Amino acid sequence: MSDVTVAPVTAEHHREPLGIGETTPRLSWVTSTDLPGWRQVAYELEIGTWSSGRVDSADSVLVPWDAPPLASREGRTVRVRVWGADDAEPSAWSEEVAVEAGLLSPADWSARLVRPVLPAREEAVALLRREFVLDRPVARARLYATAQGVYEAELNGAAVSDVVLAPGWTSYRHRLRYRTHDVTGLLTEGPNAIGVHLAEGWFAGYLGFTGKRGWYGDRTGALLQLEVDHPDGSRTVVTTDGAWRSTTDGPTVRSGLYSGETVDFRRDLPGWSAPGFDDAAWTPVEVADLDAATLVAPTGPPVRRTQVLPVRAVTTSPSGRVLVDLGQNLVGRLRLSLPDGPAGTEITVRHAEVLEHGELGTRPLKAARATDVAVLDGRGPRTWEPRSTFHGFRYAEVTGWPGELRPEDLQAVVLHTDMRRTGTFTCSDPDVSRLHENVVWGMRGNFLDIPTDCPQRDERLGWTGDLQVFAPTASFLHDTTGMLRSWLTDLAAEQRELDGVVPMYVPFLPLLPFPQQPETGWGDAAVVVPWVLYQRTGDTGLLAAQWDSMTAWIDAFAARAGEHLDFPGGGFSFGDWLDTAAPPDNPAAARTPWQCVATAYLARSARTVAQVAEVLGRDGARFAELGERAAARFRAEYVSPNGRVAFPSQTAYALALEFDLLEPGQREHAGRLLAQQVLADGFHIASGFLGTPLVTDALTNAGELATAYELLLQRGNPSWLYAVTMGATTIWERWDSMLPDGTINPGEMTSFNHYAFGAVADWLHRTVAGLAPAAPGYRRIRFAPRPGPGLTSAAATHETPYGTASVSWALTGGTAFALDVVVPPNTTAEVVLPDGSAPREAGPGRHAFTCTIEEPRPVERPALFFDPDAHA
């Protein structure tokens, strides 16, 4: 037996393959060994009683399921063993993994949607219940559940899972996710009860910034199907139907995603989800139709509680308010250890991301009240955490607390999609390391079921432009593929209803007063996000699934560009949104006109679709031709023969260079001009959402690495590190969301948790640390660190589909460079040292390299250079 261990098999992109929607899920595994240079040459899969036998193949990622397909409800165990080139015997078998299908056909559903009778008040929360008797022992039980609203299900007084805010937010008219729960251990022979806590959530609650609720419907509803298998082979099925009863007189008085939650413990109903509870005063539910064809199994993990943080400090504001500081801007809610107090005592908690002059800064929340209230019942202490809401906050203001509020009386519960962390980065500059940590926290807060722009104000929408620029960073930091595949499926569904136009946010709501149109940089998410995920995972199936969406977007985008690709219709476009030159009340007023940006994006996206066609074996000639026409149009309209771009802006040059829009003879001069532009801007950010992620790469690839480092390490406003110096723990929407005097930016939209500008972390990973895929899915890895002035070390790790890749380097004495890399089994690597020597090949295992380099020097500033920070 070989000295190799094989991690348990994963199915598709599921962390928990229970109730999946794929009948033939592709399988992946990771090997580990201390044998240097080990590579897999063969594998054997066992799927239930089926065996592949020995298969001579090095493949270990997304390997086809060649066994008979899964049927609804069917589960099989899967395990794998492998052989290396020098192994006479296979490895030990991996642990078995149970893979189980959900309900795959509308005909599998016998449950009906049940709706509670709601009172006239908004944001009412309902409890629904039903009792039933099992007259035989329980061998296996599954609960298939979803809701129009957000729900938590209980069986016999116990929660069926640790999932929160289920079923999340999808384009409900097209897709409603259900989840499968193993509830075998919660049922008993004899009387049983099932209960559901049901709030408005995204389905019926307030959404967006128009003050409107009920976009999908004004009534909540639940759909549950409990299937209990008995040892004798029989099955008992309990579903939502007319036998259920409901009430809105439970302890949760109101709950809204934006407004918060109120609980009145005087209304507590002990045992409401257990057998024997008296529900005679409850109201019969109403039974409604639900199209079972819209019910889909999830492709990614659910939202969960992922961390609990202690309170850093309890202080008093200048006005005498009691303030709680968590020390970290996060997304979730507070868990309160409530004291005893007279019945009717109200404890109110208001949330905000920042303090303004020592007081809670709530103006950026706009209409989101973000307020939780607990009413005591006088029956002793208890612990309470809201169930159906979340907030973006670092600070909280607490009023009504009996006695002294102590730090240990509260904890922050962090919520987000339970993605596996896959990437890390650190370096010698603590501010840059903190910047990266801010990016991580910003992503965690905004990847809550969908990738949102911000998690705190009355918006929280899945803006396509934000994710388009952030996808490379996101896919390094966490395993996002399952979650984003769901979001991309919604994108395609919404797009079909808009004649190929990708909406500005997904799921789409008609919030804005103008019609949808092809929006450059935003709609391009249809192309960029699948391509990035393919580069990081090697998943060609994802590309195939999104092919129609990609091509429909290019057709719609080209139609707006017009026959001559000159965008003749004019009109509004977000363009390089939030360019630093834009005034607070006009974030679209960028240095680079949107038509210039749009031409560049049309070229890039059309070329990308041509590449996708090549991967899929399809004809991409018309997309390649369109891409070249757009590139030629960009040069003809916006570039001089020697490479000078018409608009002296960082964005214009970065687009031209990074989207490969220039002739070879123009590139060198354009690169120098970009560096000169950054110098003229005082090494400050002078770009917006679409330009900023490209500037450091454009400088690096143009041979202006020192300028890229100067831009990174700038601490004056606007810069990445300005917010760090101001105490930020997430990425801000505006470079100066907080002004130096502690005043919140006067702009109408000012978020302190917006990940878009954190896209620079991708450059930190690939260039500063030097870890990037050299082939789709990291089958081949590129280690190419580029040390620059101001940093003496950096390190990164990434959990590739083949195992952990890592890189760390240190520069001592200014010229002595030492590099350590780890290459995962079953991969190869290209190692490029910064001394200009030829690349080296590296096989699986740990490798160390040393070389001597020229000491990185800061950019020389001209004698007449004016540094605005030095004269502030």
Coordinates of C-alpha atoms in Angstrom, one line a residue, residues 24-380:
T24 CA -24.6 12.2 -11.8
P25 CA -22.6 14.6 -9.7
R26 CA -18.9 14.9 -10.7
L27 CA -16.4 13.8 -8.0
S28 CA -13.2 15.3 -6.7
W29 CA -10.6 14.3 -4.2
V30 CA -7.3 15.6 -2.7
T31 CA -4.3 13.4 -2.1
S32 CA -1.5 14.1 0.4
T33 CA 1.9 12.5 0.8
D34 CA 5.4 13.3 1.9
L35 CA 6.8 11.5 -1.2
P36 CA 8.5 14.1 -3.3
G37 CA 7.2 14.5 -6.8
W38 CA 4.3 12.1 -6.4
R39 CA 1.6 12.2 -9.1
Q40 CA -1.5 10.1 -9.5
V41 CA -1.6 7.8 -12.5
A42 CA -4.7 5.9 -11.8
Y43 CA -7.8 5.8 -9.5
E44 CA -10.6 3.5 -8.6
L45 CA -14.1 4.7 -7.6
E46 CA -16.7 2.8 -5.6
I47 CA -20.2 4.3 -5.8
G48 CA -22.6 2.1 -3.8
T49 CA -22.1 -1.4 -5.3
W50 CA -20.7 -0.1 -8.5
S51 CA -16.9 0.0 -9.1
S52 CA -15.0 1.7 -11.9
G53 CA -12.1 -0.7 -11.5
R54 CA -8.7 0.8 -12.0
V55 CA -8.9 3.8 -14.4
D56 CA -5.6 4.9 -15.8
S57 CA -5.9 8.7 -15.4
A58 CA -4.3 11.6 -13.5
D59 CA -7.7 13.3 -13.2
S60 CA -8.9 13.9 -9.6
V61 CA -11.1 17.0 -10.1
L62 CA -14.7 16.9 -11.3
V63 CA -14.3 13.4 -12.5
P64 CA -17.5 12.1 -14.2
W65 CA -19.9 9.9 -12.3
D66 CA -20.0 6.9 -14.5
A67 CA -22.2 4.8 -12.2
P68 CA -26.0 4.6 -12.8
P69 CA -27.7 8.0 -12.1
L70 CA -29.2 8.8 -8.7
A71 CA -33.0 8.7 -8.5
S72 CA -35.0 11.0 -6.2
R73 CA -34.2 10.4 -2.5
E74 CA -31.6 7.8 -3.4
G75 CA -28.3 7.8 -1.5
R76 CA -25.0 6.0 -2.2
T77 CA -21.7 6.0 -0.5
V78 CA -18.7 7.0 -2.5
R79 CA -15.0 6.3 -1.9
V80 CA -11.8 6.4 -3.9
R81 CA -8.3 5.0 -3.9
V82 CA -5.4 6.0 -6.1
W83 CA -2.1 4.8 -7.6
G84 CA 1.1 6.8 -8.1
A85 CA 3.6 6.2 -10.9
D86 CA 5.9 4.1 -8.7
D87 CA 3.2 2.5 -6.6
A88 CA 2.7 -1.3 -7.0
E89 CA -0.2 -1.1 -4.6
P90 CA -3.0 1.5 -4.4
S91 CA -3.5 3.8 -1.5
A92 CA -5.9 3.1 1.3
W93 CA -9.5 3.8 0.5
S94 CA -10.7 7.3 1.4
E95 CA -13.4 7.6 3.9
E96 CA -16.9 6.9 2.6
V97 CA -19.0 9.9 1.8
A98 CA -22.8 9.6 1.6
V99 CA -24.2 11.4 -1.5
E100 CA -28.0 11.7 -1.6
A101 CA -30.3 13.2 -4.1
G102 CA -33.2 15.4 -3.2
L103 CA -36.6 15.5 -4.8
L104 CA -35.7 15.8 -8.5
S105 CA -39.1 16.0 -10.1
P106 CA -42.2 18.1 -9.5
A107 CA -44.1 14.8 -9.2
D108 CA -42.2 14.0 -6.1
W109 CA -43.9 16.8 -4.2
S110 CA -47.2 16.2 -2.5
A111 CA -47.0 19.1 0.0
R112 CA -49.1 22.2 -0.5
L113 CA -48.0 25.8 0.2
V114 CA -49.7 26.9 3.5
R115 CA -50.1 30.5 4.4
P116 CA -50.8 31.9 7.8
V117 CA -53.6 34.4 8.2
L118 CA -51.7 37.6 9.0
P119 CA -52.9 40.7 10.9
A120 CA -52.9 44.2 9.3
R121 CA -49.6 45.2 10.8
E122 CA -46.4 44.9 8.7
E123 CA -43.5 42.5 9.4
A124 CA -45.7 40.1 11.4
V125 CA -44.1 36.8 12.3
A126 CA -46.2 33.6 12.2
L127 CA -45.9 30.3 14.0
L128 CA -47.3 27.3 12.2
R129 CA -47.6 23.8 13.6
R130 CA -49.1 20.3 13.2
E131 CA -49.1 17.2 15.2
F132 CA -48.9 13.6 13.9
V133 CA -48.5 10.1 15.1
L134 CA -45.9 7.5 14.0
D135 CA -47.1 4.0 14.7
R136 CA -43.9 2.3 13.8
P137 CA -40.2 2.8 14.6
V138 CA -38.2 5.3 12.6
A139 CA -35.4 4.0 10.3
R140 CA -34.7 7.1 8.3
A141 CA -36.4 10.5 8.0
R142 CA -35.9 13.5 5.7
L143 CA -37.5 16.9 5.8
Y144 CA -37.7 18.8 2.5
A145 CA -38.5 22.4 3.3
T146 CA -38.7 25.8 1.9
A147 CA -40.8 29.0 2.3
Q148 CA -42.0 32.2 0.8
G149 CA -40.3 34.2 3.4
V150 CA -37.6 33.1 5.8
Y151 CA -38.2 30.1 8.0
E152 CA -36.9 28.0 10.8
A153 CA -38.4 24.5 11.3
E154 CA -38.6 22.6 14.5
L155 CA -39.4 19.0 15.3
N156 CA -40.6 18.0 18.8
G157 CA -39.2 21.3 20.2
A158 CA -35.7 21.0 18.6
A159 CA -34.4 22.9 15.6
V160 CA -34.0 20.7 12.5
S161 CA -30.7 22.4 11.5
D162 CA -28.3 25.3 12.2
V163 CA -29.2 27.0 9.0
V164 CA -30.5 30.6 9.3
L165 CA -32.4 32.9 7.0
A166 CA -33.5 29.9 4.8
P167 CA -34.3 29.5 2.0
G168 CA -32.3 32.7 1.1
W169 CA -33.0 35.0 -1.8
T170 CA -33.4 33.7 -5.3
S171 CA -35.4 35.0 -8.3
Y172 CA -38.5 33.5 -6.7
R173 CA -40.6 33.5 -9.9
H174 CA -38.1 31.3 -11.5
R175 CA -36.4 29.4 -8.7
L176 CA -37.2 28.6 -5.1
R177 CA -34.6 26.6 -3.3
Y178 CA -35.6 23.9 -0.9
R179 CA -33.2 22.2 1.6
T180 CA -33.1 18.6 2.7
H181 CA -32.6 17.9 6.5
D182 CA -31.8 14.5 8.1
V183 CA -34.2 14.5 11.0
T184 CA -34.0 10.8 11.8
G185 CA -32.8 11.5 15.4
L186 CA -35.6 14.0 16.1
L187 CA -38.6 11.7 15.7
T188 CA -40.0 9.1 18.0
E189 CA -42.6 6.4 17.7
G190 CA -45.9 7.8 18.9
P191 CA -46.9 11.5 19.0
N192 CA -44.7 14.1 17.2
A193 CA -45.1 17.7 16.3
I194 CA -43.6 19.9 13.6
G195 CA -43.5 23.7 13.8
V196 CA -42.3 26.6 11.6
H197 CA -41.2 30.1 12.6
L198 CA -42.0 32.2 9.5
A199 CA -41.1 35.8 8.8
E200 CA -41.3 38.1 5.7
G201 CA -37.7 38.0 4.7
W202 CA -36.8 38.9 1.1
F203 CA -40.1 37.5 -0.3
A204 CA -42.6 39.8 1.4
G205 CA -40.6 42.3 3.3
Y206 CA -39.0 45.6 2.4
L207 CA -36.4 45.4 -0.3
G208 CA -34.4 48.1 -2.0
F209 CA -34.3 51.8 -1.5
T210 CA -37.8 52.7 -2.6
G211 CA -39.6 52.0 0.7
K212 CA -41.7 49.3 -0.9
R213 CA -42.4 45.8 0.4
G214 CA -44.0 42.7 -1.0
W215 CA -42.2 42.6 -4.4
Y216 CA -42.9 38.9 -4.8
G217 CA -46.0 38.7 -2.8
D218 CA -47.7 40.2 0.3
R219 CA -48.2 36.8 2.0
T220 CA -45.7 34.4 3.5
G221 CA -46.0 30.7 3.1
A222 CA -44.3 27.4 4.0
L223 CA -43.9 24.2 2.1
L224 CA -42.7 21.1 4.0
Q225 CA -42.6 17.5 3.2
L226 CA -41.5 15.0 5.9
E227 CA -40.8 11.5 4.7
V228 CA -40.3 8.8 7.4
D229 CA -39.1 5.4 6.3
H230 CA -39.7 2.5 8.7
P231 CA -37.8 -0.8 9.2
D232 CA -40.5 -2.7 7.5
G233 CA -40.0 -0.8 4.2
S234 CA -43.2 1.4 4.6
R235 CA -43.1 5.2 4.5
T236 CA -45.1 7.8 6.3
V237 CA -45.4 11.2 4.6
V238 CA -46.4 14.3 6.5
T239 CA -46.8 17.5 4.5
T240 CA -48.0 21.0 4.8
D241 CA -51.8 20.9 4.1
G242 CA -55.1 22.2 5.4
A243 CA -54.5 20.4 8.8
W244 CA -51.9 23.0 9.9
R245 CA -52.7 25.8 12.2
S246 CA -51.0 29.2 12.7
T247 CA -50.8 32.2 15.0
T248 CA -49.1 35.6 15.0
D249 CA -49.5 35.9 18.8
G250 CA -46.1 34.4 19.5
P251 CA -43.2 36.1 21.2
T252 CA -41.7 37.6 18.0
V253 CA -43.8 40.7 17.4
R254 CA -42.2 41.9 14.2
S255 CA -39.2 41.1 12.1
G256 CA -37.7 42.8 9.0
L257 CA -34.4 42.5 7.3
Y258 CA -33.9 46.2 7.3
S259 CA -35.8 47.2 10.4
G260 CA -34.8 44.6 12.9
E261 CA -36.8 42.4 15.3
T262 CA -38.9 42.8 18.4
V263 CA -39.5 40.0 20.9
D264 CA -42.0 40.2 23.8
F265 CA -41.3 37.4 26.2
R266 CA -44.6 38.0 27.9
R267 CA -46.1 36.4 24.8
D268 CA -43.9 33.3 25.0
L269 CA -45.5 30.0 24.0
P270 CA -43.5 27.2 25.7
G271 CA -43.7 23.9 23.8
W272 CA -45.4 25.3 20.8
S273 CA -43.5 23.0 18.4
A274 CA -43.8 19.9 20.7
P275 CA -46.6 17.4 20.9
G276 CA -49.4 18.1 23.4
F277 CA -49.4 21.9 22.9
D278 CA -52.9 23.3 22.9
D279 CA -53.4 25.2 19.6
A280 CA -57.2 25.4 19.8
A281 CA -57.0 29.2 19.7
W282 CA -54.8 29.2 16.6
T283 CA -56.2 29.8 13.1
P284 CA -56.4 27.3 10.3
V285 CA -53.9 28.0 7.5
E286 CA -54.9 28.8 4.0
V287 CA -53.7 26.4 1.3
A288 CA -52.3 27.9 -1.9
D289 CA -50.8 26.7 -5.2
L290 CA -47.1 26.7 -5.8
D291 CA -45.5 25.7 -9.0
A292 CA -43.3 22.7 -8.0
A293 CA -41.3 23.1 -11.2
T294 CA -39.7 26.2 -9.5
L295 CA -38.4 24.1 -6.6
V296 CA -34.6 23.5 -6.9
A297 CA -32.0 21.9 -4.7
P298 CA -29.2 24.2 -3.6
T299 CA -25.8 24.2 -5.4
G300 CA -23.9 25.8 -2.5
P301 CA -23.9 26.0 1.3
P302 CA -26.5 27.8 3.3
V303 CA -26.2 30.8 5.6
R304 CA -25.0 29.9 9.1
R305 CA -23.6 31.4 12.2
T306 CA -19.9 31.2 11.4
Q307 CA -18.2 33.0 14.4
V308 CA -19.0 34.6 17.7
L309 CA -17.1 37.7 18.7
P310 CA -16.8 39.2 22.2
V311 CA -17.5 42.9 22.9
R312 CA -14.4 45.0 23.0
A313 CA -15.7 47.8 25.1
V314 CA -18.8 49.3 26.6
T315 CA -18.6 53.1 26.8
T316 CA -20.7 56.2 27.2
S317 CA -21.2 58.7 24.4
P318 CA -20.9 62.5 24.8
S319 CA -24.7 62.6 25.1
G320 CA -24.8 59.9 27.8
R321 CA -25.8 57.0 25.5
V322 CA -24.5 53.5 26.3
L323 CA -22.4 52.3 23.4
V324 CA -21.0 48.8 22.6
D325 CA -17.9 48.4 20.4
L326 CA -17.3 45.0 18.8
G327 CA -13.9 46.1 17.4
Q328 CA -14.9 44.8 14.0
N329 CA -17.4 45.8 11.4
L330 CA -19.4 42.7 10.8
V331 CA -22.7 41.3 9.5
G332 CA -25.0 39.3 11.8
R333 CA -26.7 40.2 15.1
L334 CA -26.1 40.5 18.8
R335 CA -26.8 37.7 21.2
L336 CA -28.0 39.2 24.5
S337 CA -27.7 37.6 28.0
L338 CA -30.8 39.4 29.2
P339 CA -31.0 40.2 33.0
D340 CA -34.1 39.7 35.1
G341 CA -36.3 42.8 35.2
P342 CA -39.9 43.9 35.7
A343 CA -42.3 42.6 33.1
G344 CA -42.7 45.1 30.3
T345 CA -39.1 46.4 30.5
E346 CA -38.0 47.3 27.0
I347 CA -34.4 46.9 26.0
T348 CA -33.6 48.6 22.7
V349 CA -30.5 48.0 20.5
R350 CA -29.7 50.2 17.6
H351 CA -26.9 49.2 15.2
A352 CA -24.5 51.2 13.1
E353 CA -21.1 50.8 11.4
V354 CA -19.4 53.9 12.8
L355 CA -19.5 56.6 15.4
E356 CA -19.6 60.2 14.3
H357 CA -18.1 62.5 16.9
G358 CA -18.7 59.9 19.5
E359 CA -22.3 59.2 18.7
L360 CA -23.9 56.3 16.8
G361 CA -23.7 57.2 13.1
T362 CA -27.0 56.0 11.7
R363 CA -27.4 58.4 8.7
P364 CA -25.8 56.0 6.2
L365 CA -28.4 53.4 7.0
K366 CA -31.0 55.6 5.3
A367 CA -34.4 54.0 5.9
A368 CA -33.1 50.8 7.6
R369 CA -33.9 51.2 11.2
A370 CA -31.6 48.3 12.2
T371 CA -33.2 48.2 15.7
D372 CA -33.9 45.2 17.9
V373 CA -36.1 45.3 20.9
A374 CA -36.5 42.8 23.7
V375 CA -39.4 43.1 26.2
L376 CA -38.8 41.3 29.5
D377 CA -41.4 39.1 31.2
G378 CA -40.1 39.3 34.7
R379 CA -39.5 35.5 34.9
G380 CA -35.7 35.6 35.2

